[in-house]
Amino acid sequence: MRRIHVGNALSAFGLGFTVPYLYVYVAQVRGLGAMTAGLVLAVFAVAALIVLPFAGRAIVQRGPLPVLLAALVVAALGSLGLGISGHAWTVMVTAALLGAGQAVMQPALATMIVECSTTETRSRAFAMQFFLQNLGLGVGGLIGGHLVDTTRVSSFTLLFAIEAAIFLLLVVLMATVRMPHAPHIEDAPAGSAQAGWKQLLGHRVMVQLCVLGFVLFFACYGQFESGLSAYGVEAAGVSTSTLGTGLAANTLTIVVAQFVVLKFVERRRRSRVIAAVGLIWAVAWAAAGYAGLGHGSRELATAAFVSTYALFGLGEAMLSPTVAPLVADLAPEGRAGQYNSAFALVKQLALAVGPAVGGPMGASLPAPYIATFVLFSLGISVVALRLGRRLTAVQDRPWSARTRVVARGGLPAEPVEPVAAEA
């Protein structure tokens, strides 16, 4: 588990190390223009959407570790290729490789956490994963920003080469991991992938959780760097430094509060924790509304806007030990990889749609923008409470499990002797 967490931290570090500077690199440093840079970012996201359904099938059939190793090699090739690419088509191809590789890493690592944890330890394991991901993203972005120089192509080449080296180092590290035995569908028939997706889509609780997940990611992550930023600049009149302070407050809240929050949520119903996050985010959006639409002083408006990001961070810290373990507990035996990939796909869709909707709306329709996302946040609470009625006792209250056997797919765990459960 320690090695898996190191893998999470380093993969997040690599993402924060280069992706924030991808637009500047393509448009300005390589001189390919804003249009090409926009297409590269689109290709980066679309590649993730394309590969995730296949990643779920591969994890189910081969296990998460081989899929992770392949994704790391693909991401390393993409990163190294980006650093030496000078033409539009090579930049797009290598960006697709990097985007696909990084997208597959997350469900593979999440499935490894599932297979190395129990119902009792899973919430803490996913909380640690989220903590290290945010720490890795923040440190990676900070170091990467000090290494690059827009007047020197070589500085970006070095940046992407370091990222490729990190991924290859992870290949060596993760190759030493010995996973516990877990059921995988090694010799699945040709139609098993379609059957697996049909089974997932027929799982009403999982579909409802995916809808809830889409709204969660759309109303939070999908607005961070687009709609909320546009609203802050245009309606609230905040400076770019205030935006940076808000993002720093978000990360700091997660880092400081993660394990304090974990103690609170571990013994709470998962559905009620998610519902509480909806209420917290409704308050966050109301604070953003005050910052841009209220008539207070500039200092109060700035404080309210920064508090919006901090409240989002508090909600994220509550979700990390709640939603991912719930996805794992809903998955039937041997299908955790497919369920993790499906949920990652939902997240990618929300991150693609969120900026497209929120950016223009936040800049030109500030009042409807705030009202819309206050309602979205309250909707999260309603949907979460309805979801709670469909969950089994072990899925909604994992601490109530009397054995270490994970209840999957809505089926209660069979009682077993403690010695057998440990074995």
Short mmCIF file of C-alpha atoms in Angstrom, two decimals:
data_model
loop_
_atom_site.label_atom_id
_atom_site.label_comp_id
_atom_site.label_asym_id
_atom_site.label_seq_id
_atom_site.Cartn_x
_atom_site.Cartn_y
_atom_site.Cartn_z
CA MET A 1 0.00 0.00 0.00
CA ARG A 2 2.91 2.34 0.71
CA ARG A 3 4.24 1.82 -2.81
CA ILE A 4 0.80 2.41 -4.28
CA HIS A 5 0.58 5.71 -2.40
CA VAL A 6 4.03 6.69 -3.67
CA GLY A 7 2.75 5.91 -7.17
CA ASN A 8 -0.27 8.15 -6.60
CA ALA A 9 1.90 11.01 -5.36
CA LEU A 10 4.43 10.77 -8.18
CA SER A 11 1.79 10.44 -10.93
CA ALA A 12 0.04 13.56 -9.55
CA PHE A 13 3.40 15.32 -9.34
CA GLY A 14 3.98 14.57 -13.03
CA LEU A 15 0.54 15.93 -13.93
CA GLY A 16 1.08 19.16 -12.01
CA PHE A 17 4.62 19.40 -13.34
CA THR A 18 3.70 19.88 -17.01
CA VAL A 19 -0.03 20.16 -17.78
CA PRO A 20 -0.49 23.74 -16.45
CA TYR A 21 2.17 24.90 -18.91
CA LEU A 22 1.02 22.87 -21.92
CA TYR A 23 -0.92 25.75 -23.50
CA VAL A 24 1.96 28.22 -23.14
CA TYR A 25 4.43 25.66 -24.48
CA VAL A 26 2.45 24.91 -27.65
CA ALA A 27 1.11 28.39 -28.39
CA GLN A 28 4.10 30.57 -27.51
CA VAL A 29 7.27 28.56 -27.02
CA ARG A 30 6.77 26.36 -30.07
CA GLY A 31 4.99 29.19 -31.90
CA LEU A 32 2.12 26.99 -33.11
CA GLY A 33 -0.61 29.47 -32.14
CA ALA A 34 -3.60 29.57 -29.82
CA MET A 35 -5.78 27.42 -32.12
CA THR A 36 -3.31 24.55 -32.12
CA ALA A 37 -2.81 24.87 -28.37
CA GLY A 38 -6.57 24.65 -27.83
CA LEU A 39 -6.76 21.57 -30.04
CA VAL A 40 -3.91 19.96 -28.10
CA LEU A 41 -5.76 20.47 -24.81
CA ALA A 42 -8.91 19.05 -26.42
CA VAL A 43 -6.98 16.02 -27.71
CA PHE A 44 -5.51 15.54 -24.22
CA ALA A 45 -9.04 15.32 -22.76
CA VAL A 46 -10.64 13.34 -25.61
CA ALA A 47 -7.89 10.69 -25.46
CA ALA A 48 -8.82 10.09 -21.83
CA LEU A 49 -12.51 9.68 -22.71
CA ILE A 50 -11.65 7.17 -25.44
CA VAL A 51 -9.34 4.90 -23.47
CA LEU A 52 -11.17 4.69 -20.14
CA PRO A 53 -13.85 2.18 -21.25
CA PHE A 54 -11.11 -0.10 -22.62
CA ALA A 55 -9.06 0.41 -19.47
CA GLY A 56 -11.89 -0.98 -17.36
CA ARG A 57 -12.06 -4.11 -19.50
CA ALA A 58 -8.27 -4.57 -19.36
CA ILE A 59 -8.17 -4.18 -15.57
CA VAL A 60 -10.92 -6.77 -15.21
CA GLN A 61 -9.17 -9.25 -17.49
CA ARG A 62 -5.50 -8.71 -16.62
CA GLY A 63 -5.49 -7.03 -13.24
CA PRO A 64 -4.63 -3.43 -12.37
CA LEU A 65 -0.83 -3.76 -12.11
CA PRO A 66 -0.06 -4.73 -15.73
CA VAL A 67 -2.46 -2.01 -16.94
CA LEU A 68 -0.75 0.56 -14.71
CA LEU A 69 2.70 -0.39 -16.00
CA ALA A 70 1.52 -0.09 -19.62
CA ALA A 71 -0.09 3.29 -18.88
CA LEU A 72 3.14 4.58 -17.30
CA VAL A 73 5.18 3.58 -20.36
CA VAL A 74 2.66 5.23 -22.71
CA ALA A 75 2.64 8.41 -20.60
CA ALA A 76 6.46 8.48 -20.54
CA LEU A 77 6.59 8.18 -24.34
CA GLY A 78 4.00 10.96 -24.69
CA SER A 79 5.83 13.25 -22.29
CA LEU A 80 9.21 12.72 -23.91
CA GLY A 81 7.67 13.19 -27.36
CA LEU A 82 6.05 16.47 -26.32
CA GLY A 83 9.39 17.81 -25.19
CA ILE A 84 11.00 17.31 -28.61
CA SER A 85 7.98 17.90 -30.90
CA GLY A 86 8.04 20.97 -33.10
CA HIS A 87 5.16 20.27 -35.49
CA ALA A 88 1.43 20.45 -34.84
CA TRP A 89 0.66 16.83 -35.72
CA THR A 90 3.47 15.38 -33.56
CA VAL A 91 2.43 17.57 -30.63
CA MET A 92 -1.15 16.29 -30.93
CA VAL A 93 -0.12 12.64 -31.16
CA THR A 94 2.19 12.85 -28.16
CA ALA A 95 -0.38 14.84 -26.16
CA ALA A 96 -2.89 12.06 -26.87
CA LEU A 97 -0.40 9.49 -25.56
CA LEU A 98 0.24 11.51 -22.40
CA GLY A 99 -3.49 12.13 -21.83
CA ALA A 100 -4.39 8.47 -22.37
CA GLY A 101 -1.62 7.22 -20.10
CA GLN A 102 -2.44 9.57 -17.25
CA ALA A 103 -6.17 8.83 -17.52
CA VAL A 104 -5.64 5.08 -17.16
CA MET A 105 -3.33 5.45 -14.16
CA GLN A 106 -6.12 6.62 -11.85
CA PRO A 107 -8.58 3.69 -12.11
CA ALA A 108 -5.65 1.24 -12.10
CA LEU A 109 -4.22 2.74 -8.89
CA ALA A 110 -7.72 2.95 -7.36
CA THR A 111 -8.32 -0.74 -8.10
CA MET A 112 -4.96 -1.62 -6.54
CA ILE A 113 -6.05 0.23 -3.39
CA VAL A 114 -9.31 -1.75 -3.39
CA GLU A 115 -7.48 -5.06 -3.68
CA CYS A 116 -4.95 -4.15 -0.93
CA SER A 117 -7.52 -2.87 1.58
CA THR A 118 -10.54 -4.07 3.52
CA THR A 119 -13.88 -2.48 4.24
CA GLU A 120 -12.42 -1.22 7.52
CA THR A 121 -9.28 0.35 6.03
CA ARG A 122 -10.52 1.51 2.62
CA SER A 123 -11.78 4.96 3.61
CA ARG A 124 -8.45 5.84 5.21
CA ALA A 125 -6.56 4.50 2.18
CA PHE A 126 -8.54 6.66 -0.25
CA ALA A 127 -8.19 9.68 2.03
CA MET A 128 -4.42 9.21 1.94
CA GLN A 129 -4.58 8.87 -1.86
CA PHE A 130 -6.45 12.17 -2.21
CA PHE A 131 -4.11 13.93 0.23
CA LEU A 132 -1.02 12.80 -1.69
CA GLN A 133 -2.58 13.63 -5.07
CA ASN A 134 -3.21 17.23 -4.02
CA LEU A 135 0.22 17.50 -2.45
CA GLY A 136 1.81 16.10 -5.62
CA LEU A 137 -0.15 18.45 -7.89
CA GLY A 138 0.75 21.48 -5.79
CA VAL A 139 4.44 20.67 -5.44
CA GLY A 140 4.69 19.67 -9.11
CA GLY A 141 3.12 22.92 -10.30
CA LEU A 142 5.33 24.97 -7.99
CA ILE A 143 8.59 23.33 -9.10
CA GLY A 144 7.60 23.23 -12.77
CA GLY A 145 6.79 26.93 -12.74
CA HIS A 146 10.30 27.75 -11.50
CA LEU A 147 11.99 25.57 -14.11
CA VAL A 148 10.33 26.88 -17.27
CA ASP A 149 11.42 29.91 -19.26
CA THR A 150 9.22 30.92 -22.19
CA THR A 151 12.27 32.29 -24.02
CA ARG A 152 14.05 28.91 -24.02
CA VAL A 153 12.62 25.78 -25.63
CA SER A 154 15.26 23.73 -23.83
CA SER A 155 13.70 24.52 -20.44
CA PHE A 156 10.43 22.89 -21.53
CA THR A 157 12.29 19.97 -23.08
CA LEU A 158 13.96 19.43 -19.71
CA LEU A 159 10.57 19.69 -17.98
CA PHE A 160 8.96 16.98 -20.12
CA ALA A 161 12.09 14.80 -19.92
CA ILE A 162 11.98 14.93 -16.11
CA GLU A 163 8.31 13.96 -16.20
CA ALA A 164 9.10 11.01 -18.49
CA ALA A 165 11.87 9.93 -16.12
CA ILE A 166 9.43 10.07 -13.18
CA PHE A 167 7.01 7.78 -15.01
CA LEU A 168 9.80 5.31 -15.88
CA LEU A 169 10.98 5.39 -12.26
CA LEU A 170 7.41 4.50 -11.28
CA VAL A 171 7.50 1.54 -13.68
CA VAL A 172 10.51 0.16 -11.81
CA LEU A 173 8.95 0.85 -8.40
CA MET A 174 5.51 -0.57 -9.18
CA ALA A 175 6.98 -3.65 -10.87
CA THR A 176 8.19 -4.70 -7.42
CA VAL A 177 4.65 -4.67 -5.99
CA ARG A 178 3.19 -8.09 -5.25
CA MET A 179 -0.57 -7.81 -5.31
CA PRO A 180 -2.71 -10.06 -3.11
CA HIS A 181 -4.80 -12.62 -4.94
CA ALA A 182 -7.94 -11.07 -6.37
CA PRO A 183 -10.40 -12.50 -8.90
CA HIS A 184 -9.80 -11.44 -12.49
CA ILE A 185 -11.62 -12.62 -15.60
CA GLU A 186 -8.61 -14.00 -17.45
CA ASP A 187 -10.27 -15.87 -20.29
CA ALA A 188 -13.36 -13.81 -20.90
CA PRO A 189 -15.33 -14.55 -24.07
CA ALA A 190 -15.46 -11.99 -26.85
CA GLY A 191 -18.78 -10.53 -25.78
CA SER A 192 -17.86 -10.21 -22.12
CA ALA A 193 -16.97 -6.52 -22.39
CA GLN A 194 -20.42 -5.67 -23.71
CA ALA A 195 -21.95 -7.93 -21.06
CA GLY A 196 -19.91 -6.18 -18.38
CA TRP A 197 -21.09 -2.73 -19.47
CA LYS A 198 -24.66 -4.01 -19.75
CA GLN A 199 -24.40 -5.34 -16.21
CA LEU A 200 -23.05 -2.00 -14.98
CA LEU A 201 -25.76 0.01 -16.75
CA GLY A 202 -28.35 -2.36 -15.29
CA HIS A 203 -27.03 -1.70 -11.78
CA ARG A 204 -29.43 1.07 -10.79
CA VAL A 205 -27.55 2.12 -7.66
CA MET A 206 -24.28 2.45 -9.58
CA VAL A 207 -25.98 4.44 -12.34
CA GLN A 208 -27.49 6.74 -9.71
CA LEU A 209 -24.06 7.16 -8.12
CA CYS A 210 -22.57 8.01 -11.53
CA VAL A 211 -25.25 10.69 -12.04
CA LEU A 212 -24.45 12.04 -8.59
CA GLY A 213 -20.74 11.94 -9.40
CA PHE A 214 -21.26 13.87 -12.62
CA VAL A 215 -23.07 16.64 -10.74
CA LEU A 216 -20.38 16.67 -8.04
CA PHE A 217 -17.53 17.05 -10.52
CA PHE A 218 -19.49 19.44 -12.76
CA ALA A 219 -20.37 21.76 -9.86
CA CYS A 220 -16.88 21.78 -8.35
CA TYR A 221 -13.84 20.73 -10.39
CA GLY A 222 -15.51 21.71 -13.66
CA GLN A 223 -15.76 25.33 -12.43
CA PHE A 224 -12.41 25.88 -10.72
CA GLU A 225 -10.36 27.17 -13.61
CA SER A 226 -13.17 28.29 -15.92
CA GLY A 227 -16.57 29.46 -14.72
CA LEU A 228 -15.61 30.49 -11.20
CA SER A 229 -12.46 32.23 -12.43
CA ALA A 230 -14.41 34.06 -15.15
CA TYR A 231 -17.10 35.05 -12.64
CA GLY A 232 -14.47 36.27 -10.18
CA VAL A 233 -12.69 38.46 -12.72
CA GLU A 234 -15.76 39.81 -14.51
CA ALA A 235 -18.41 40.05 -11.79
CA ALA A 236 -16.46 40.17 -8.53
CA GLY A 237 -13.59 42.18 -9.99
CA VAL A 238 -10.95 40.11 -8.19
CA SER A 239 -7.33 40.16 -9.31
CA THR A 240 -5.40 37.21 -10.70
CA SER A 241 -3.44 37.12 -7.44
CA THR A 242 -6.72 36.61 -5.57
CA LEU A 243 -7.53 33.69 -7.87
CA GLY A 244 -4.15 32.20 -7.01
CA THR A 245 -4.82 32.75 -3.32
CA GLY A 246 -8.17 30.99 -3.68
CA LEU A 247 -6.57 27.94 -5.31
CA ALA A 248 -3.89 27.91 -2.61
CA ALA A 249 -6.63 28.08 0.06
CA ASN A 250 -8.34 25.11 -1.56
CA THR A 251 -5.19 22.99 -1.51
CA LEU A 252 -4.24 24.12 2.00
CA THR A 253 -7.70 23.25 3.34
CA ILE A 254 -7.44 19.74 1.89
CA VAL A 255 -3.92 19.18 3.23
CA VAL A 256 -4.74 20.51 6.71
CA ALA A 257 -8.27 19.14 7.10
CA GLN A 258 -8.09 15.75 5.36
CA PHE A 259 -7.34 13.53 8.34
CA VAL A 260 -9.31 15.64 10.81
CA VAL A 261 -12.33 15.28 8.53
CA LEU A 262 -11.62 11.56 8.11
CA LYS A 263 -12.21 10.93 11.81
CA PHE A 264 -15.58 12.65 11.50
CA VAL A 265 -16.83 10.86 8.38
CA GLU A 266 -15.57 7.34 9.15
CA ARG A 267 -18.50 6.67 11.48
CA ARG A 268 -21.14 8.52 9.46
CA ARG A 269 -23.46 7.23 6.75
CA ARG A 270 -21.81 7.77 3.39
CA SER A 271 -25.02 9.10 1.84
CA ARG A 272 -25.39 11.70 4.60
CA VAL A 273 -21.76 12.77 4.27
CA ILE A 274 -22.32 13.43 0.55
CA ALA A 275 -25.54 15.28 1.36
CA ALA A 276 -23.62 17.44 3.85
CA VAL A 277 -21.08 18.26 1.12
CA GLY A 278 -23.95 19.54 -1.05
CA LEU A 279 -25.00 21.92 1.73
CA ILE A 280 -21.41 23.10 2.28
CA TRP A 281 -21.00 23.79 -1.42
CA ALA A 282 -24.31 25.68 -1.50
CA VAL A 283 -22.85 27.96 1.19
CA ALA A 284 -19.66 28.24 -0.89
CA TRP A 285 -21.61 29.38 -3.95
CA ALA A 286 -23.59 31.82 -1.79
CA ALA A 287 -20.27 33.29 -0.59
CA ALA A 288 -19.17 33.65 -4.20
CA GLY A 289 -22.48 35.38 -4.91
CA TYR A 290 -21.85 37.85 -2.12
CA ALA A 291 -18.34 38.53 -3.48
CA GLY A 292 -19.62 39.48 -6.92
CA LEU A 293 -23.21 40.59 -6.40
CA GLY A 294 -23.15 42.02 -2.88
CA HIS A 295 -22.39 45.59 -1.88
CA GLY A 296 -19.73 45.03 0.75
CA SER A 297 -16.19 46.36 0.81
CA ARG A 298 -13.44 45.12 -1.47
CA GLU A 299 -11.78 43.33 1.47
CA LEU A 300 -14.99 41.47 2.38
CA ALA A 301 -15.58 40.51 -1.26
CA THR A 302 -12.05 39.14 -1.54
CA ALA A 303 -12.40 37.19 1.72
CA ALA A 304 -15.74 35.75 0.57
CA PHE A 305 -14.29 34.70 -2.79
CA VAL A 306 -11.28 32.98 -1.19
CA SER A 307 -13.59 31.27 1.33
CA THR A 308 -15.49 29.77 -1.61
CA TYR A 309 -12.41 27.83 -2.64
CA ALA A 310 -11.68 26.85 0.97
CA LEU A 311 -15.22 25.50 1.43
CA PHE A 312 -14.87 23.52 -1.79
CA GLY A 313 -11.69 22.01 -0.33
CA LEU A 314 -13.53 21.02 2.86
CA GLY A 315 -16.17 19.24 0.78
CA GLU A 316 -13.52 17.48 -1.31
CA ALA A 317 -11.81 16.25 1.87
CA MET A 318 -15.15 14.75 2.97
CA LEU A 319 -15.77 13.09 -0.39
CA SER A 320 -12.37 11.42 -0.81
CA PRO A 321 -12.89 8.74 1.89
CA THR A 322 -16.55 8.37 0.93
CA VAL A 323 -17.25 8.16 -2.81
CA ALA A 324 -14.33 6.05 -4.10
CA PRO A 325 -14.79 3.33 -1.43
CA LEU A 326 -18.51 3.31 -2.20
CA VAL A 327 -17.78 2.66 -5.90
CA ALA A 328 -15.55 -0.25 -4.86
CA ASP A 329 -18.18 -1.71 -2.53
CA LEU A 330 -20.85 -1.54 -5.24
CA ALA A 331 -18.72 -3.46 -7.74
CA PRO A 332 -19.47 -7.19 -8.16
CA GLU A 333 -16.64 -9.65 -7.53
CA GLY A 334 -13.84 -9.10 -10.06
CA ARG A 335 -15.39 -5.95 -11.59
CA ALA A 336 -13.85 -3.24 -9.42
CA GLY A 337 -11.61 -2.11 -12.29
CA GLN A 338 -14.54 -1.63 -14.63
CA TYR A 339 -16.55 0.28 -12.03
CA ASN A 340 -13.56 2.51 -11.20
CA SER A 341 -13.00 3.19 -14.91
CA ALA A 342 -16.68 4.01 -15.44
CA PHE A 343 -16.62 6.49 -12.58
CA ALA A 344 -13.39 8.02 -13.91
CA LEU A 345 -15.12 8.36 -17.29
CA VAL A 346 -17.99 10.24 -15.63
CA LYS A 347 -15.45 12.57 -14.02
CA GLN A 348 -13.76 13.24 -17.37
CA LEU A 349 -17.12 14.04 -18.98
CA ALA A 350 -17.96 16.49 -16.19
CA LEU A 351 -14.55 18.14 -16.52
CA ALA A 352 -15.11 18.50 -20.27
CA VAL A 353 -18.66 19.89 -20.03
CA GLY A 354 -18.12 22.04 -16.92
CA PRO A 355 -15.76 24.65 -18.42
CA ALA A 356 -17.74 24.81 -21.67
CA VAL A 357 -20.92 25.71 -19.75
CA GLY A 358 -19.50 27.57 -16.78
CA GLY A 359 -16.94 29.79 -18.52
CA PRO A 360 -19.30 31.80 -20.75
CA MET A 361 -22.08 31.78 -18.15
CA GLY A 362 -19.86 32.97 -15.30
CA ALA A 363 -18.50 35.85 -17.38
CA SER A 364 -21.74 37.12 -18.91
CA LEU A 365 -24.59 35.96 -16.61
CA PRO A 366 -23.23 36.22 -13.06
CA ALA A 367 -26.52 36.11 -11.14
CA PRO A 368 -28.02 33.12 -13.04
CA TYR A 369 -24.61 31.41 -12.79
CA ILE A 370 -24.57 31.59 -8.99
CA ALA A 371 -28.24 30.63 -8.69
CA THR A 372 -27.73 27.64 -10.99
CA PHE A 373 -24.88 26.21 -8.96
CA VAL A 374 -26.55 26.85 -5.61
CA LEU A 375 -29.41 24.72 -6.95
CA PHE A 376 -26.96 22.10 -8.26
CA SER A 377 -25.39 21.88 -4.80
CA LEU A 378 -28.75 21.47 -3.09
CA GLY A 379 -29.59 18.85 -5.72
CA ILE A 380 -26.49 16.92 -4.62
CA SER A 381 -27.95 16.67 -1.11
CA VAL A 382 -31.34 15.47 -2.37
CA VAL A 383 -29.88 12.84 -4.72
CA ALA A 384 -27.45 11.62 -2.04
CA LEU A 385 -30.25 11.06 0.48
CA ARG A 386 -32.30 9.19 -2.13
CA LEU A 387 -29.24 7.09 -2.97
CA GLY A 388 -28.87 6.21 0.71
CA ARG A 389 -32.25 4.46 0.67
CA ARG A 390 -30.96 2.05 -2.01
CA LEU A 391 -27.68 1.17 -0.31
CA THR A 392 -27.24 -1.86 1.91
CA ALA A 393 -26.21 -1.35 5.52
CA VAL A 394 -22.59 -2.31 4.79
CA GLN A 395 -22.39 -0.02 1.74
CA ASP A 396 -23.76 3.01 3.57
CA ARG A 397 -22.28 2.20 7.01
CA PRO A 398 -19.10 0.20 6.37
CA TRP A 399 -18.08 0.23 10.03
CA SER A 400 -21.11 -1.97 10.75
CA ALA A 401 -19.53 -4.91 8.90
CA ARG A 402 -18.72 -7.66 11.38
CA THR A 403 -16.29 -9.42 9.09
CA ARG A 404 -13.42 -8.30 6.86
CA VAL A 405 -15.23 -9.62 3.78
CA VAL A 406 -16.32 -6.84 1.41
CA ALA A 407 -20.00 -6.85 0.53
CA ARG A 408 -20.14 -6.30 -3.23
CA GLY A 409 -22.87 -5.60 -5.72
CA GLY A 410 -25.53 -5.05 -3.06
CA LEU A 411 -25.21 -8.59 -1.66
CA PRO A 412 -24.65 -8.97 2.08
CA ALA A 413 -21.45 -10.62 3.16
CA GLU A 414 -21.68 -14.26 4.18
CA PRO A 415 -20.74 -14.79 7.83
CA VAL A 416 -17.34 -16.43 8.18
CA GLU A 417 -15.04 -17.35 11.00
CA PRO A 418 -12.47 -14.65 11.85
CA VAL A 419 -9.52 -16.93 11.01
CA ALA A 420 -10.97 -17.73 7.60
CA ALA A 421 -11.67 -14.06 6.91
CA GLU A 422 -8.05 -13.16 7.68
CA ALA A 423 -6.82 -15.95 5.44
#
